[in-house]
C-alpha positions as protocol buffer text, in pm:
chain_id: "A"
residue {
  index: 1
  type: MET
  ca { x: 2 y: 7 z: -1 }
}
residue {
  index: 2
  type: ILE
  ca { x: 121 y: 342 z: -94 }
}
residue {
  index: 3
  type: ASP
  ca { x: 87 y: 621 z: 166 }
}
residue {
  index: 4
  type: ILE
  ca { x: -22 y: 961 z: 37 }
}
residue {
  index: 5
  type: TYR
  ca { x: 107 y: 1269 z: 212 }
}
residue {
  index: 6
  type: LYS
  ca { x: -20 y: 1624 z: 199 }
}
residue {
  index: 7
  type: CYS
  ca { x: 246 y: 1904 z: 213 }
}
residue {
  index: 8
  type: ASP
  ca { x: 192 y: 2147 z: 514 }
}
residue {
  index: 9
  type: CYS
  ca { x: 348 y: 2422 z: 302 }
}
residue {
  index: 10
  type: CYS
  ca { x: 187 y: 2408 z: -39 }
}
residue {
  index: 11
  type: GLY
  ca { x: -97 y: 2156 z: 12 }
}
residue {
  index: 12
  type: ARG
  ca { x: 28 y: 1930 z: -261 }
}
residue {
  index: 13
  type: GLU
  ca { x: -56 y: 1569 z: -233 }
}
residue {
  index: 14
  type: GLN
  ca { x: 199 y: 1302 z: -341 }
}
residue {
  index: 15
  type: ASP
  ca { x: 293 y: 947 z: -269 }
}
residue {
  index: 16
  type: SER
  ca { x: 558 y: 861 z: 1 }
}
residue {
  index: 17
  type: GLY
  ca { x: 832 y: 797 z: -253 }
}
residue {
  index: 18
  type: SER
  ca { x: 830 y: 1170 z: -344 }
}
residue {
  index: 19
  type: TRP
  ca { x: 869 y: 1294 z: 9 }
}
residue {
  index: 20
  type: PRO
  ca { x: 1184 y: 1354 z: 213 }
}
residue {
  index: 21
  type: GLY
  ca { x: 973 y: 1286 z: 521 }
}
residue {
  index: 22
  type: HIS
  ca { x: 881 y: 1468 z: 821 }
}
residue {
  index: 23
  type: ILE
  ca { x: 1098 y: 1757 z: 955 }
}
residue {
  index: 24
  type: HIS
  ca { x: 1121 y: 1914 z: 1295 }
}
residue {
  index: 25
  type: TRP
  ca { x: 1171 y: 2291 z: 1298 }
}
residue {
  index: 26
  type: LYS
  ca { x: 1099 y: 2559 z: 1534 }
}
residue {
  index: 27
  type: LYS
  ca { x: 971 y: 2295 z: 1790 }
}
residue {
  index: 28
  type: GLN
  ca { x: 699 y: 2187 z: 1545 }
}
residue {
  index: 29
  type: ASN
  ca { x: 665 y: 1881 z: 1324 }
}
residue {
  index: 30
  type: PHE
  ca { x: 587 y: 1924 z: 949 }
}
residue {
  index: 31
  type: THR
  ca { x: 523 y: 1703 z: 657 }
}
residue {
  index: 32
  type: ILE
  ca { x: 697 y: 1869 z: 354 }
}
residue {
  index: 33
  type: CYS
  ca { x: 752 y: 1785 z: -16 }
}
residue {
  index: 34
  type: ARG
  ca { x: 1095 y: 1816 z: -177 }
}
residue {
  index: 35
  type: GLN
  ca { x: 1035 y: 2155 z: -350 }
}
residue {
  index: 36
  type: CYS
  ca { x: 913 y: 2326 z: -34 }
}
residue {
  index: 37
  type: LEU
  ca { x: 1194 y: 2173 z: 165 }
}
residue {
  index: 38
  type: LYS
  ca { x: 1439 y: 2312 z: -90 }
}
residue {
  index: 39
  type: GLU
  ca { x: 1271 y: 2664 z: -66 }
}
residue {
  index: 40
  type: LEU
  ca { x: 1260 y: 2645 z: 307 }
}
residue {
  index: 41
  type: ALA
  ca { x: 1620 y: 2561 z: 325 }
}
residue {
  index: 42
  type: LYS
  ca { x: 1713 y: 2865 z: 114 }
}
residue {
  index: 43
  type: GLU
  ca { x: 1499 y: 3095 z: 325 }
}
residue {
  index: 44
  type: ASN
  ca { x: 1586 y: 2976 z: 660 }
}
residue {
  index: 45
  type: ILE
  ca { x: 1924 y: 2795 z: 679 }
}
residue {
  index: 46
  type: PRO
  ca { x: 2188 y: 3054 z: 638 }
}
residue {
  index: 47
  type: GLU
  ca { x: 2464 y: 2814 z: 527 }
}
residue {
  index: 48
  type: LEU
  ca { x: 2242 y: 2688 z: 245 }
}
residue {
  index: 49
  type: ARG
  ca { x: 2086 y: 3028 z: 166 }
}
residue {
  index: 50
  type: GLU
  ca { x: 2435 y: 3192 z: 111 }
}
residue {
  index: 51
  type: GLU
  ca { x: 2499 y: 2944 z: -173 }
}
residue {
  index: 52
  type: TRP
  ca { x: 2177 y: 3007 z: -354 }
}
residue {
  index: 53
  type: GLU
  ca { x: 2171 y: 3244 z: -644 }
}
residue {
  index: 54
  type: TRP
  ca { x: 1845 y: 3415 z: -705 }
}
residue {
  index: 55
  type: GLU
  ca { x: 1695 y: 3362 z: -1034 }
}
residue {
  index: 56
  type: GLU
  ca { x: 1582 y: 3633 z: -1270 }
}
residue {
  index: 57
  type: LYS
  ca { x: 1229 y: 3754 z: -1230 }
}
residue {
  index: 58
  type: ASN
  ca { x: 978 y: 3860 z: -1510 }
}
residue {
  index: 59
  type: ASN
  ca { x: 1243 y: 3825 z: -1787 }
}
residue {
  index: 60
  type: ASN
  ca { x: 1362 y: 4189 z: -1724 }
}
residue {
  index: 61
  type: ASN
  ca { x: 1701 y: 4127 z: -1560 }
}
residue {
  index: 62
  type: TYR
  ca { x: 1550 y: 4200 z: -1225 }
}
residue {
  index: 63
  type: ARG
  ca { x: 1724 y: 4003 z: -960 }
}
residue {
  index: 64
  type: LYS
  ca { x: 1572 y: 3957 z: -608 }
}
residue {
  index: 65
  type: LYS
  ca { x: 1809 y: 4102 z: -342 }
}
residue {
  index: 66
  type: HIS
  ca { x: 1931 y: 3892 z: -55 }
}
residue {
  index: 67
  type: ILE
  ca { x: 1776 y: 3987 z: 275 }
}
residue {
  index: 68
  type: GLN
  ca { x: 2039 y: 3956 z: 555 }
}
residue {
  index: 69
  type: SER
  ca { x: 1987 y: 3701 z: 818 }
}
residue {
  index: 70
  type: ASP
  ca { x: 1965 y: 3951 z: 1101 }
}
residue {
  index: 71
  type: LEU
  ca { x: 1696 y: 4143 z: 930 }
}
residue {
  index: 72
  type: ARG
  ca { x: 1490 y: 3821 z: 852 }
}
residue {
  index: 73
  type: TRP
  ca { x: 1515 y: 3733 z: 1227 }
}
residue {
  index: 74
  type: GLN
  ca { x: 1399 y: 4088 z: 1321 }
}
residue {
  index: 75
  type: VAL
  ca { x: 1094 y: 4070 z: 1107 }
}
residue {
  index: 76
  type: TRP
  ca { x: 1003 y: 3713 z: 1228 }
}
residue {
  index: 77
  type: GLY
  ca { x: 1068 y: 3826 z: 1592 }
}
residue {
  index: 78
  type: ARG
  ca { x: 848 y: 4144 z: 1560 }
}
residue {
  index: 79
  type: ASP
  ca { x: 576 y: 3933 z: 1391 }
}
residue {
  index: 80
  type: ASN
  ca { x: 591 y: 3654 z: 1662 }
}
residue {
  index: 81
  type: PHE
  ca { x: 684 y: 3399 z: 1399 }
}
residue {
  index: 82
  type: THR
  ca { x: 312 y: 3429 z: 1264 }
}
residue {
  index: 83
  type: CYS
  ca { x: 179 y: 3493 z: 913 }
}
residue {
  index: 84
  type: GLN
  ca { x: 41 y: 3844 z: 914 }
}
residue {
  index: 85
  type: GLU
  ca { x: -242 y: 3745 z: 672 }
}
residue {
  index: 86
  type: CYS
  ca { x: -373 y: 3408 z: 822 }
}
residue {
  index: 87
  type: GLY
  ca { x: -207 y: 3349 z: 1142 }
}
residue {
  index: 88
  type: SER
  ca { x: -23 y: 3036 z: 1052 }
}
residue {
  index: 89
  type: ARG
  ca { x: 313 y: 2954 z: 1192 }
}
residue {
  index: 90
  type: LYS
  ca { x: 424 y: 2707 z: 925 }
}
residue {
  index: 91
  type: CYS
  ca { x: 647 y: 2759 z: 614 }
}
residue {
  index: 92
  type: LEU
  ca { x: 717 y: 3126 z: 694 }
}
residue {
  index: 93
  type: THR
  ca { x: 863 y: 3360 z: 445 }
}
residue {
  index: 94
  type: ILE
  ca { x: 962 y: 3740 z: 431 }
}
residue {
  index: 95
  type: ASP
  ca { x: 740 y: 3962 z: 219 }
}
residue {
  index: 96
  type: HIS
  ca { x: 797 y: 4302 z: 94 }
}
residue {
  index: 97
  type: ILE
  ca { x: 472 y: 4505 z: 167 }
}
residue {
  index: 98
  type: PHE
  ca { x: 552 y: 4733 z: -122 }
}
residue {
  index: 99
  type: PRO
  ca { x: 719 y: 4511 z: -383 }
}
residue {
  index: 100
  type: GLU
  ca { x: 1102 y: 4568 z: -433 }
}
residue {
  index: 101
  type: SER
  ca { x: 1039 y: 4522 z: -804 }
}
residue {
  index: 102
  type: LYS
  ca { x: 835 y: 4840 z: -799 }
}
residue {
  index: 103
  type: GLY
  ca { x: 1087 y: 5037 z: -587 }
}
residue {
  index: 104
  type: GLY
  ca { x: 1005 y: 4897 z: -228 }
}
residue {
  index: 105
  type: LYS
  ca { x: 1293 y: 4904 z: 6 }
}
residue {
  index: 106
  type: THR
  ca { x: 1439 y: 4600 z: 196 }
}
residue {
  index: 107
  type: GLU
  ca { x: 1386 y: 4775 z: 532 }
}
residue {
  index: 108
  type: LEU
  ca { x: 1217 y: 4666 z: 841 }
}
residue {
  index: 109
  type: ASN
  ca { x: 908 y: 4887 z: 812 }
}
residue {
  index: 110
  type: ASN
  ca { x: 844 y: 4734 z: 452 }
}
residue {
  index: 111
  type: LEU
  ca { x: 889 y: 4371 z: 542 }
}
residue {
  index: 112
  type: GLN
  ca { x: 623 y: 4126 z: 696 }
}
residue {
  index: 113
  type: THR
  ca { x: 606 y: 3755 z: 786 }
}
residue {
  index: 114
  type: LEU
  ca { x: 376 y: 3567 z: 550 }
}
residue {
  index: 115
  type: CYS
  ca { x: 330 y: 3193 z: 502 }
}
residue {
  index: 116
  type: LYS
  ca { x: 425 y: 3043 z: 169 }
}
residue {
  index: 117
  type: LYS
  ca { x: 61 y: 3002 z: 81 }
}
residue {
  index: 118
  type: CYS
  ca { x: -28 y: 3370 z: 146 }
}
residue {
  index: 119
  type: ASN
  ca { x: 288 y: 3501 z: -9 }
}
residue {
  index: 120
  type: ASN
  ca { x: 214 y: 3289 z: -328 }
}
residue {
  index: 121
  type: LYS
  ca { x: -145 y: 3428 z: -335 }
}
residue {
  index: 122
  type: LYS
  ca { x: -24 y: 3781 z: -303 }
}
residue {
  index: 123
  type: GLY
  ca { x: 212 y: 3783 z: -585 }
}
residue {
  index: 124
  type: VAL
  ca { x: 346 y: 4115 z: -725 }
}
residue {
  index: 125
  type: LYS
  ca { x: 82 y: 4372 z: -764 }
}
């Protein structure tokens, strides 16, 4: 019998052969798919994130700027490690309130904590 798992980050369902398994992070257990694990690693593990090169966005040579680790932790701490849209504490990302692609600054007052689902829903507006 093949077990089916649902990713706690993106909601995608896949068989157990496609999953790295369960992870323990920030004193919580998560079931997470490979793609989300990769993204979570580049967001939250400094050693891996430093190696990651941001891909070009919108085919206009725009490159996403790296948000320094200390600034990320300031935002997460200020927001109590909670998505500011839905209240989730899972798969947290840093979001620019006013998009950097439209001139928004990477400063504490323009950053907020969003879970991956809410950040993906928001997109660039």
